[in-house]
Coordinates of C-alpha atoms in Angstrom, one line a residue:
Chain A
M1 CA 16.7 34.6 12.3
A2 CA 13.2 33.6 13.4
S3 CA 12.6 32.8 17.1
I4 CA 10.5 29.7 16.6
L5 CA 11.5 26.7 14.4
I6 CA 8.6 24.5 13.3
Q7 CA 9.7 21.0 12.2
D8 CA 8.0 18.7 9.8
A9 CA 7.5 15.0 10.9
C10 CA 10.7 13.9 9.0
V11 CA 13.0 16.3 10.7
L12 CA 11.4 15.8 14.1
I13 CA 12.0 12.0 13.7
N14 CA 15.7 12.6 12.8
L15 CA 16.4 15.0 15.7
L16 CA 14.7 12.7 18.2
A17 CA 16.7 9.7 16.8
S18 CA 19.9 11.6 17.4
G19 CA 19.6 11.2 21.1
R20 CA 20.4 14.9 21.5
F21 CA 17.0 16.5 21.0
E22 CA 17.1 18.4 24.3
D23 CA 20.7 19.7 23.6
L24 CA 19.6 20.8 20.1
A25 CA 16.5 22.6 21.5
N26 CA 18.6 24.4 24.0
G27 CA 21.6 25.1 21.8
C28 CA 20.3 26.1 18.4
G29 CA 18.8 29.4 19.4
F30 CA 15.3 28.5 18.4
R31 CA 12.2 27.4 20.3
F32 CA 11.2 24.0 18.8
A33 CA 7.6 23.5 17.6
I34 CA 5.5 21.1 15.5
S35 CA 2.0 21.4 14.2
A36 CA -0.8 19.4 15.9
G37 CA -1.2 17.4 12.6
V38 CA 2.5 16.3 12.9
A39 CA 1.9 15.3 16.5
Q40 CA -1.0 13.1 15.5
E41 CA 0.9 11.2 12.8
A42 CA 2.1 7.8 13.6
L43 CA 5.7 8.5 14.6
F44 CA 8.1 5.6 15.2
L45 CA 11.8 5.0 15.5
R46 CA 13.7 1.8 15.1
N47 CA 14.5 0.2 18.4
P48 CA 18.3 -0.1 18.7
D49 CA 18.1 -3.2 20.9
S50 CA 15.7 -5.2 18.8
V51 CA 14.4 -5.5 15.3
G52 CA 11.1 -3.8 16.2
R53 CA 10.0 -0.2 16.2
E54 CA 9.1 2.0 19.1
K55 CA 6.4 4.6 19.2
I56 CA 7.6 8.1 19.8
N57 CA 6.2 9.6 23.0
L58 CA 6.1 13.4 22.7
E59 CA 4.4 13.9 26.1
R60 CA 7.5 14.3 28.2
I61 CA 9.3 16.8 26.0
V62 CA 6.1 18.8 25.5
E63 CA 5.5 18.9 29.3
C64 CA 9.1 20.0 29.9
G65 CA 8.6 22.8 27.4
I66 CA 11.3 21.6 25.0
L67 CA 8.7 21.2 22.2
E68 CA 5.6 23.2 21.6
I69 CA 2.6 21.9 19.7
L70 CA 0.8 24.5 17.6
T71 CA -2.7 24.5 16.1
L72 CA -4.1 26.4 13.2
E73 CA -5.7 29.6 14.5
S74 CA -6.8 32.3 12.2
E75 CA -9.1 31.9 9.2
A76 CA -6.2 33.0 7.0
E77 CA -4.0 30.2 8.4
K78 CA -6.8 27.6 7.8
L79 CA -7.3 28.7 4.2
R80 CA -3.6 28.7 3.5
Y81 CA -3.4 25.2 5.0
I82 CA -6.2 23.9 2.8
E83 CA -4.5 25.5 -0.2
I84 CA -1.2 23.8 0.6
A85 CA -3.0 20.5 1.3
L86 CA -3.7 20.4 -2.5
D87 CA 0.0 19.5 -2.8
L88 CA 1.2 18.2 0.5
D89 CA 0.0 15.9 3.3
D90 CA -1.9 17.4 6.2
G91 CA 0.9 17.5 8.7
E92 CA 3.2 19.2 6.2
A93 CA 0.6 21.6 5.0
E94 CA -0.1 22.7 8.5
S95 CA 3.6 23.2 9.2
V96 CA 4.1 25.3 6.1
A97 CA 0.9 27.4 6.7
I98 CA 1.8 28.2 10.3
A99 CA 5.5 28.9 9.4
E100 CA 4.4 31.3 6.6
C101 CA 1.6 33.1 8.4
R102 CA 3.5 33.5 11.7
H103 CA 6.9 34.2 10.2
F104 CA 8.5 31.1 11.8
A105 CA 11.4 29.2 10.4
L106 CA 10.6 25.7 9.0
A107 CA 12.8 22.6 9.1
T108 CA 12.2 20.2 6.3
D109 CA 14.4 17.9 4.2
D110 CA 11.6 17.1 1.9
K111 CA 12.2 17.8 -1.8
K112 CA 8.5 18.2 -2.5
A113 CA 7.8 20.5 0.4
R114 CA 10.6 22.8 -0.7
K115 CA 9.4 22.6 -4.3
V116 CA 5.9 23.7 -3.2
I117 CA 7.2 26.5 -1.1
Q118 CA 9.4 27.8 -4.0
R119 CA 6.7 27.4 -6.6
R120 CA 4.2 29.3 -4.5
G121 CA 6.8 32.1 -3.9
M122 CA 6.4 31.7 -0.1
K123 CA 9.0 33.6 2.0
I124 CA 9.9 31.1 4.7
E125 CA 13.3 30.7 6.4
L126 CA 14.2 27.1 5.6
W127 CA 16.4 24.7 7.6
S128 CA 17.3 21.0 7.1
T129 CA 18.3 18.3 9.5
C130 CA 22.0 18.6 8.4
A131 CA 21.9 22.5 8.6
L132 CA 20.5 22.3 12.1
L133 CA 23.1 19.8 13.2
Q134 CA 25.9 21.9 11.7
H135 CA 24.5 25.0 13.3
W136 CA 24.4 23.3 16.7
Q137 CA 27.9 21.9 16.3
S138 CA 29.4 25.3 15.6
K139 CA 27.3 27.2 18.1
C140 CA 27.9 24.8 21.0
L141 CA 31.3 23.5 20.0
V142 CA 30.2 19.9 19.8
S143 CA 33.1 17.5 19.1
D144 CA 33.3 15.5 15.9
A145 CA 33.1 12.3 17.9
D146 CA 29.8 13.4 19.6
M147 CA 28.4 14.5 16.3
G148 CA 29.4 11.2 14.7
R149 CA 27.5 9.4 17.4
A150 CA 24.4 11.5 16.8
L151 CA 24.6 10.9 13.1
A152 CA 25.0 7.1 13.7
N153 CA 21.9 7.2 15.8
I154 CA 20.0 9.0 13.1
S155 CA 21.2 6.5 10.5
S156 CA 20.2 3.5 12.6
R157 CA 17.1 4.7 14.4
A158 CA 15.5 7.0 11.8
K159 CA 17.0 5.4 8.7
Y160 CA 18.0 8.8 7.4
R161 CA 21.2 9.7 5.7
P162 CA 21.8 12.3 2.9
K163 CA 21.9 10.5 -0.4
F164 CA 24.8 10.3 -2.8
G165 CA 25.1 13.6 -4.5
H166 CA 23.5 15.5 -1.6
P167 CA 25.6 18.6 -0.6
D168 CA 26.0 17.2 2.9
F169 CA 26.8 13.6 1.9
E170 CA 30.5 14.0 2.3
W171 CA 30.2 15.8 5.7
W172 CA 27.9 13.1 7.0
A173 CA 30.1 10.2 5.8
K174 CA 33.2 11.9 7.2
L175 CA 31.8 12.4 10.7
L176 CA 30.2 9.0 10.7
S177 CA 33.6 7.4 10.3
K178 CA 35.0 9.3 13.3
Chain B
M1 CA -6.4 39.5 0.7
P2 CA -5.5 36.3 -1.2
D3 CA -8.1 34.5 -3.2
N4 CA -10.1 32.0 -1.2
V5 CA -8.9 28.5 -2.2
L6 CA -12.3 27.1 -1.4
D7 CA -13.8 29.1 -4.2
K8 CA -11.4 27.4 -6.6
I9 CA -12.4 23.9 -5.6
D10 CA -15.4 22.6 -7.6
P11 CA -18.1 22.3 -5.0
K12 CA -19.7 19.3 -6.8
I13 CA -16.5 17.3 -6.8
L14 CA -15.9 18.2 -3.1
G15 CA -19.5 17.4 -2.3
E16 CA -19.2 13.9 -3.9
R17 CA -16.0 13.2 -2.0
L18 CA -17.6 14.2 1.3
K19 CA -20.6 12.1 0.6
S20 CA -18.4 9.1 -0.4
A21 CA -16.3 9.6 2.8
R22 CA -19.4 9.8 5.0
R23 CA -20.8 6.6 3.5
A24 CA -17.5 4.8 3.9
F25 CA -17.5 5.8 7.5
G26 CA -21.1 4.5 7.8
L27 CA -22.8 7.8 9.0
T28 CA -26.1 9.3 7.9
Q29 CA -26.3 13.0 7.0
E30 CA -28.3 13.5 10.2
A31 CA -25.7 11.9 12.4
V32 CA -23.0 14.0 10.9
A33 CA -25.0 17.2 11.4
D34 CA -25.6 16.2 15.0
K35 CA -22.0 15.4 15.6
L36 CA -20.7 18.6 14.1
G37 CA -23.4 20.9 15.3
F38 CA -24.7 21.7 11.8
V39 CA -28.3 21.5 10.6
R40 CA -29.0 18.6 8.3
T41 CA -29.8 20.8 5.3
T42 CA -26.3 22.3 5.4
V43 CA -24.8 18.8 5.1
V44 CA -27.2 18.0 2.2
A45 CA -26.5 21.3 0.4
I46 CA -22.7 20.8 0.8
E47 CA -22.8 17.2 -0.5
K48 CA -24.9 18.3 -3.5
G49 CA -22.4 21.0 -4.3
E50 CA -25.1 23.7 -3.9
R51 CA -23.2 25.5 -1.1
H52 CA -19.5 26.3 -0.7
V53 CA -17.9 24.8 2.3
A54 CA -16.1 27.0 4.8
A55 CA -12.5 26.3 6.0
D56 CA -13.7 25.3 9.5
E57 CA -16.4 23.1 8.1
L58 CA -14.1 21.3 5.8
I59 CA -11.6 20.6 8.6
A60 CA -14.4 19.4 10.8
F61 CA -15.7 17.0 8.1
A62 CA -12.2 15.6 7.5
R63 CA -11.7 14.9 11.2
C64 CA -15.2 13.4 11.6
Y65 CA -14.6 10.9 8.8
G66 CA -11.0 10.2 9.8
R67 CA -9.8 11.6 6.4
N68 CA -7.0 14.0 5.5
V69 CA -8.0 17.4 4.1
S70 CA -5.5 16.7 1.4
E71 CA -7.4 13.7 0.3
L72 CA -10.7 15.6 0.1
V73 CA -9.3 18.6 -1.9
K74 CA -7.1 16.8 -4.4
Q75 CA -7.6 18.1 -7.9
S76 CA -8.3 14.9 -9.7
A77 CA -11.9 14.4 -10.9
F78 CA -14.2 12.4 -8.7
T79 CA -15.2 9.2 -10.4
E80 CA -17.7 6.6 -9.4
A81 CA -16.1 4.4 -6.9
L82 CA -15.8 0.6 -7.0
T83 CA -17.4 0.6 -3.5
P84 CA -21.0 0.3 -4.6
Q85 CA -20.2 -2.7 -6.8
F86 CA -18.7 -4.4 -3.7
R87 CA -21.8 -3.6 -1.7
A88 CA -23.8 -5.5 -4.2
A89 CA -21.3 -8.4 -4.2
L90 CA -21.3 -8.9 -0.5
P91 CA -22.7 -12.4 -0.1
N92 CA -24.5 -12.1 3.2
S93 CA -27.9 -12.8 1.7
Q94 CA -26.7 -16.2 0.5
L95 CA -25.1 -17.2 3.8
E96 CA -26.7 -19.0 6.8
T97 CA -24.7 -17.0 9.2
P98 CA -24.2 -13.4 8.1
L99 CA -20.6 -12.1 8.2
P100 CA -19.7 -8.8 9.8
E101 CA -20.4 -6.4 6.9
D102 CA -18.2 -3.6 8.2
Q103 CA -15.2 -5.8 8.0
L104 CA -16.1 -7.0 4.6
F105 CA -16.6 -3.5 3.4
R106 CA -13.4 -2.2 4.9
A107 CA -11.4 -4.9 3.0
C108 CA -13.1 -3.9 -0.2
H109 CA -12.6 -0.2 0.4
E110 CA -8.9 -0.9 1.0
L111 CA -8.5 -2.6 -2.4
E112 CA -10.1 0.5 -4.0
A113 CA -7.8 2.9 -2.0
R114 CA -4.7 0.9 -3.0
A115 CA -5.7 0.9 -6.7
E116 CA -6.3 4.6 -6.6
D117 CA -2.9 5.2 -5.1
Y118 CA -1.3 3.0 -7.8
L119 CA -3.1 5.0 -10.5
E120 CA -1.9 8.3 -8.9
L121 CA 1.7 7.0 -8.9
E122 CA 1.4 6.1 -12.5
Q123 CA 0.0 9.6 -13.3
I124 CA 2.8 11.3 -11.4
C125 CA 5.5 9.2 -13.2
K126 CA 3.6 9.3 -16.5
A127 CA 3.8 5.6 -16.7
P128 CA 0.4 4.0 -17.3
L129 CA 0.0 0.3 -16.6
P130 CA 0.2 -1.6 -19.9
Q131 CA -3.1 -3.5 -20.2
N132 CA -3.3 -6.6 -22.3
Y133 CA -7.0 -7.3 -21.7
Q134 CA -9.1 -9.8 -23.7
K135 CA -12.8 -9.1 -24.2
P136 CA -14.6 -11.0 -21.5
Y137 CA -15.3 -14.7 -22.3
P138 CA -19.1 -15.2 -22.7
L139 CA -19.7 -17.5 -19.7
E140 CA -23.4 -16.6 -19.5
D141 CA -24.0 -17.4 -23.2
S142 CA -22.0 -20.7 -23.1
L143 CA -24.0 -23.9 -23.5
I144 CA -21.3 -26.1 -22.0
S145 CA -20.7 -26.6 -18.2
P146 CA -18.7 -23.9 -16.4
E147 CA -16.0 -26.5 -15.7
Q148 CA -15.6 -27.4 -19.3
F149 CA -15.7 -23.7 -20.3
A150 CA -13.1 -22.9 -17.6
E151 CA -10.7 -25.6 -19.0
D152 CA -11.0 -24.1 -22.5
V153 CA -10.5 -20.5 -21.3
A154 CA -7.5 -21.5 -19.1
Q155 CA -5.8 -23.2 -22.0
E156 CA -6.5 -20.2 -24.3
E157 CA -5.2 -17.8 -21.7
R158 CA -2.1 -19.9 -21.2
N159 CA -1.5 -19.9 -24.9
R160 CA -2.1 -16.2 -25.2
L161 CA 0.4 -15.4 -22.4
G162 CA 3.0 -17.9 -23.8
L163 CA 2.9 -20.1 -20.7
G164 CA 2.5 -23.5 -22.4
D165 CA 1.6 -26.1 -19.9
A166 CA 4.5 -25.6 -17.5
P167 CA 4.1 -24.6 -13.8
I168 CA 4.0 -20.8 -13.2
S169 CA 6.8 -19.8 -10.8
D170 CA 5.4 -16.3 -10.2
L171 CA 1.7 -16.1 -10.9
R172 CA 1.4 -12.5 -9.6
A173 CA 4.1 -11.3 -12.0
V174 CA 2.2 -12.9 -14.9
F175 CA -1.1 -11.2 -14.0
E176 CA 0.6 -7.9 -13.3
A177 CA 3.1 -7.7 -16.1
A178 CA 1.5 -9.7 -18.9
V179 CA -2.1 -9.0 -18.3
G180 CA -2.0 -5.6 -16.5
L181 CA -4.0 -6.4 -13.4
R182 CA -3.4 -4.5 -10.1
V183 CA -2.7 -7.1 -7.5
F184 CA -2.3 -6.4 -3.8
F185 CA -1.8 -8.8 -0.9
Y186 CA -2.9 -7.4 2.4
E187 CA -4.5 -8.4 5.7
M188 CA -8.2 -9.1 5.5
P189 CA -10.6 -10.8 7.9
P190 CA -9.9 -14.5 8.1
F191 CA -13.1 -15.4 6.3
I192 CA -12.1 -13.5 3.1
A193 CA -9.8 -15.3 0.6
G194 CA -9.8 -12.6 -2.2
I195 CA -11.6 -9.7 -3.7
F196 CA -12.0 -8.6 -7.3
G197 CA -13.2 -5.3 -8.7
F198 CA -13.1 -3.5 -12.1
N199 CA -13.9 -0.2 -13.6
D200 CA -12.7 1.5 -16.8
R201 CA -10.4 3.9 -15.0
L202 CA -8.6 1.5 -12.5
G203 CA -8.8 -1.6 -14.7
G204 CA -8.9 -5.0 -13.0
C205 CA -8.0 -5.0 -9.3
I206 CA -7.4 -8.0 -7.2
G207 CA -6.9 -8.1 -3.4
V208 CA -5.7 -11.4 -1.8
N209 CA -5.7 -12.1 1.9
I210 CA -2.0 -12.2 2.8
K211 CA -2.6 -14.3 5.9
Q212 CA -3.2 -17.4 3.7
P213 CA -0.3 -19.7 3.0
W214 CA 1.6 -18.9 -0.2
Y215 CA 0.0 -21.6 -2.3
R216 CA -3.5 -20.7 -1.1
G217 CA -2.8 -17.2 -2.1
N218 CA -2.0 -18.4 -5.7
W219 CA -5.3 -20.2 -5.8
S220 CA -7.2 -17.1 -4.7
L221 CA -5.4 -15.0 -7.2
A222 CA -6.2 -17.3 -10.1
H223 CA -9.8 -17.6 -8.9
E224 CA -10.2 -13.8 -8.9
C225 CA -8.6 -13.7 -12.3
G226 CA -11.3 -16.1 -13.5
H227 CA -13.9 -13.4 -12.6
F228 CA -11.9 -10.8 -14.5
L229 CA -11.9 -13.0 -17.6
T230 CA -15.7 -13.5 -17.6
T231 CA -17.9 -11.5 -15.3
R232 CA -15.6 -8.5 -14.9
F233 CA -18.3 -5.9 -14.5
Y234 CA -19.5 -7.6 -11.3
A235 CA -17.3 -7.3 -8.2
D236 CA -16.5 -10.5 -6.3
V237 CA -15.8 -11.2 -2.6
D238 CA -14.5 -14.8 -2.2
I239 CA -15.6 -16.1 1.2
M240 CA -13.9 -19.0 2.9
Q241 CA -17.1 -20.8 4.0
K242 CA -18.4 -24.1 2.8
G243 CA -21.4 -24.1 0.5
R244 CA -21.4 -20.4 0.2
W245 CA -22.4 -20.0 -3.4
G246 CA -24.2 -23.3 -4.1
K247 CA -23.9 -23.9 -7.8
H248 CA -23.5 -20.4 -9.0
R249 CA -22.1 -20.6 -12.5
A250 CA -19.6 -17.7 -12.0
E251 CA -18.1 -19.3 -8.9
R252 CA -17.9 -22.8 -10.4
F253 CA -16.1 -21.2 -13.4
A254 CA -13.7 -19.3 -11.2
D255 CA -12.7 -22.3 -9.1
S256 CA -12.4 -24.5 -12.2
F257 CA -10.4 -21.8 -14.0
A258 CA -8.0 -21.6 -11.0
A259 CA -7.5 -25.4 -11.1
N260 CA -7.0 -25.6 -14.9
F261 CA -4.8 -22.5 -15.1
L262 CA -2.5 -23.5 -12.2
M263 CA -2.5 -27.3 -13.0
P264 CA -3.0 -27.7 -16.7
R265 CA -4.2 -31.2 -17.7
S266 CA -1.3 -31.9 -20.1
G267 CA 1.4 -30.5 -17.8
V268 CA 0.2 -32.4 -14.8
N269 CA -0.3 -35.7 -16.7
R270 CA 3.2 -35.4 -18.3
R271 CA 4.9 -34.7 -15.0
L272 CA 3.0 -37.5 -13.3
S273 CA 3.8 -40.0 -16.1
E274 CA 7.5 -39.1 -15.7
V275 CA 7.4 -39.9 -12.0
E276 CA 5.5 -43.1 -12.6
M277 CA 7.8 -44.3 -15.4
S278 CA 11.0 -43.5 -13.4
R279 CA 9.9 -45.8 -10.6
K280 CA 7.4 -48.1 -12.1
E281 CA 5.3 -47.7 -9.0
R282 CA 2.0 -46.0 -8.3
I283 CA 1.8 -42.4 -7.0
T284 CA 2.9 -42.0 -3.4
I285 CA 1.8 -39.4 -0.9
A286 CA 5.3 -37.9 -1.2
D287 CA 4.8 -37.6 -5.0
L288 CA 1.5 -35.8 -4.4
V289 CA 3.1 -33.3 -2.0
T290 CA 6.1 -32.8 -4.3
L291 CA 3.8 -32.3 -7.3
A292 CA 1.6 -29.8 -5.4
D293 CA 4.8 -27.8 -4.5
Y294 CA 6.0 -28.0 -8.1
F295 CA 2.8 -26.4 -9.4
G296 CA 2.5 -24.0 -6.5
V297 CA -0.8 -25.2 -5.1
S298 CA -2.0 -26.8 -1.9
V299 CA -1.8 -30.6 -1.5
Q300 CA -5.6 -30.6 -1.3
A301 CA -5.9 -28.8 -4.6
M302 CA -3.5 -31.1 -6.3
C303 CA -5.2 -34.2 -4.9
L304 CA -8.6 -33.1 -6.0
R305 CA -7.2 -32.2 -9.5
L306 CA -5.7 -35.7 -9.8
E307 CA -9.0 -37.2 -8.9
V308 CA -10.7 -35.1 -11.6
L309 CA -8.0 -36.2 -14.1
K310 CA -8.7 -39.8 -13.0
R311 CA -5.0 -40.4 -12.1
I312 CA -5.9 -41.4 -8.5
P313 CA -9.2 -42.8 -7.2
T314 CA -12.1 -40.6 -6.3
G315 CA -12.2 -39.9 -2.6
S316 CA -8.5 -40.0 -2.1
W317 CA -8.4 -36.6 -0.4
D318 CA -11.2 -37.6 1.9
R319 CA -9.3 -40.7 2.9
L320 CA -6.2 -38.7 3.5
K321 CA -8.0 -36.2 5.7
A322 CA -9.8 -39.0 7.6
G323 CA -6.3 -40.5 8.3
D324 CA -5.3 -37.2 9.9
F325 CA -2.9 -36.3 7.1
K326 CA -1.0 -33.0 7.8
P327 CA 0.3 -31.4 4.6
D328 CA 2.6 -29.0 6.4
K329 CA 4.2 -31.9 8.3
A330 CA 4.7 -33.8 5.0
R331 CA 6.3 -30.7 3.4
Q332 CA 8.6 -30.3 6.3
V333 CA 9.8 -33.9 6.1
L334 CA 10.4 -33.4 2.3
G335 CA 12.2 -30.1 2.8
L336 CA 9.5 -28.2 1.0
L337 CA 8.4 -26.0 3.9
R338 CA 10.1 -22.7 3.0
S339 CA 9.5 -19.7 5.2
D340 CA 10.8 -17.3 2.5
R341 CA 7.9 -18.3 0.2
R342 CA 5.5 -15.5 0.7
H343 CA 3.8 -13.0 -1.5
S344 CA 5.0 -9.4 -1.0
K345 CA 2.4 -6.8 -0.1
W346 CA 3.1 -4.4 -2.9
P347 CA 3.8 -4.9 -6.6
S348 CA 7.4 -4.2 -7.2
R349 CA 6.4 -1.7 -9.9
Y350 CA 4.3 0.2 -7.3
L351 CA 7.4 0.5 -5.1
L352 CA 9.6 1.7 -7.9
L353 CA 7.0 4.3 -9.0
A354 CA 6.7 5.5 -5.4
K355 CA 10.5 5.8 -5.2
A356 CA 10.7 7.7 -8.5
A357 CA 8.0 10.1 -7.4
L358 CA 9.9 10.7 -4.1
E359 CA 13.1 11.3 -6.0
M360 CA 11.5 13.7 -8.4
G361 CA 10.1 15.7 -5.5
E362 CA 6.5 14.9 -6.6
L363 CA 5.7 13.1 -3.4
S364 CA 6.9 13.9 0.1
E365 CA 8.2 11.2 2.6
S366 CA 4.9 11.4 4.5
Q367 CA 2.9 10.9 1.3
V368 CA 5.1 7.9 0.4
A369 CA 4.6 6.4 3.9
K370 CA 0.9 6.7 3.5
K371 CA 1.0 5.1 0.1
L372 CA 2.9 2.2 1.7
R373 CA 0.5 2.1 4.7
T374 CA 3.4 2.4 7.1
D375 CA 5.3 4.9 9.2
I376 CA 8.0 7.3 7.8
V377 CA 11.0 5.3 9.1
S378 CA 9.7 2.0 7.7
A379 CA 9.0 3.8 4.3
R380 CA 12.6 5.1 4.3
E381 CA 13.8 1.5 4.8
I382 CA 11.8 0.2 1.9
M383 CA 13.0 3.1 -0.3
Q384 CA 16.6 2.6 0.7
E385 CA 16.4 -1.1 -0.1
L386 CA 15.7 -0.1 -3.6
D387 CA 18.7 2.1 -4.2
S388 CA 21.7 1.2 -2.1
L389 CA 22.4 -2.2 -3.4
V390 CA 26.2 -1.7 -3.5
V391 CA 28.5 -0.2 -0.9
Y392 CA 32.0 0.2 -2.2
E393 CA 35.0 0.6 0.1
E394 CA 38.4 1.5 -1.2
G395 CA 41.1 1.8 1.5
E396 CA 39.6 4.2 4.1
Q397 CA 37.3 5.9 1.6
F398 CA 33.7 5.2 2.0
S399 CA 31.5 5.5 -0.9
V400 CA 28.2 4.3 -2.1
I401 CA 27.5 3.3 -5.7
P402 CA 23.9 4.1 -6.1
V403 CA 22.0 1.4 -7.9
D404 CA 18.6 3.1 -8.4
L405 CA 16.2 0.4 -9.6
A406 CA 13.8 3.1 -10.7
S407 CA 16.3 4.6 -13.2
P408 CA 16.6 3.6 -16.8
V409 CA 19.3 1.1 -17.7
S410 CA 20.6 3.4 -20.5
A411 CA 20.8 6.5 -18.3
E412 CA 23.8 8.7 -19.2

């Protein structure tokens, strides 16, 4: 298992929405990171107390060392990034290029990103939002009720839920009703 | 050592894109060279496609122009943009007080960007926009007045589209589905009502200022369609300023086309006669407001139309205005002020194509969010609204019956 997990914008939003980001970062057995491109994207969550949205402020969790922001370094990384940017958006392309070149794990739920990684034959350890949450639950013995609350937060604040037919659809629905 | 991706990208296409991005950002080659620490000849050679760009340089260019690298390296061929057409159409030379050109230009650039995104979605989904385009009507060759010509064209178009002389409940749907125009409503500076542009690749593209009231938006849409039907190879920026175009034939035509297409002579006359006959009284202000609402136009537009049709005395609108008449107040009293009556930003077909592309794994969530000019969570909400129309509960079982609006009705 890789020591660093780089998250794309979508997974980052989901994990932050769960309200348990710090616990996940401490309990999953990875150091959490994102690319500078993802950090620069406009990241918002739904505000639970109003109909508006709130801007995600990464400053605190970066300062505390819970999340690391990585930039492209070598020429090889930059070239790989440009190559992947033919298919993916900048933030995603950076995340994939860094994960591949530095042998980090990558967390993405995105069908397209996974398709591109597979088509290009890239050897990257892949995680998803659900896989990370399940890993955290079993590793840290998180109760179903706590997990249900985290999933409810993700559903309401990040508007994410596995779709009908997704392998984790039943798991999500079951815990959500706890 | 893997092949260098930059050797695989056509330097001429990349150079054109970099040039276009620089111009859109309003920088000279010299200013870019200074900013990035290059010599000017390097910028010139890269833009001409005479020199391959290095990875660091490409990333620096993208950041300098506020563009994504992914936008600059995409594999579609570069084609001449609508933007230069808009530059020629900007009306500053004809105005007493020049308007801020950067704002005008940004609104025009946004129309082009949206139309490009729409085309890309169609290409991904292999669903080209059906176009039912007539040859342009020869306004310049016509010997009759633009107003008379507009009435004839409006009637011919209504007949061609099977609209008869009835009010059009959804004008945008008519122009999108029956004609094949790309119509976007978005925020523009308050002095712009609408924008029109055309090229062979994108087809007819119309942008309307979403800040206008619903019925004003209809007028702007019909006005821009008037340009499409006649002078389609010249872009148009419709400015909300009195006396802006003097007696320019194309503008007189477009305004008159809007009036005749939205309020056809026979339809308005018949409706008015029905009202008059039912009460045996002359037209009241309430009738006027109701009639405007019925045809989806402003009270001012309807009043002026009735003056032209000689159903009310000339100068009626001026008298109403002088008497401090407030159309919105009148609508409110008559129960016609509806807050739900607004144009949606995106064509529904655009949203369905974006959803289909996401489902197929041809676009990522970030890419969809960018196409919808919003953040990821808001894009998720929009996509979810399209597929989870039914939530089914049976006892304690929770299940969703997916109703995917992008899927074919006859799917197995």
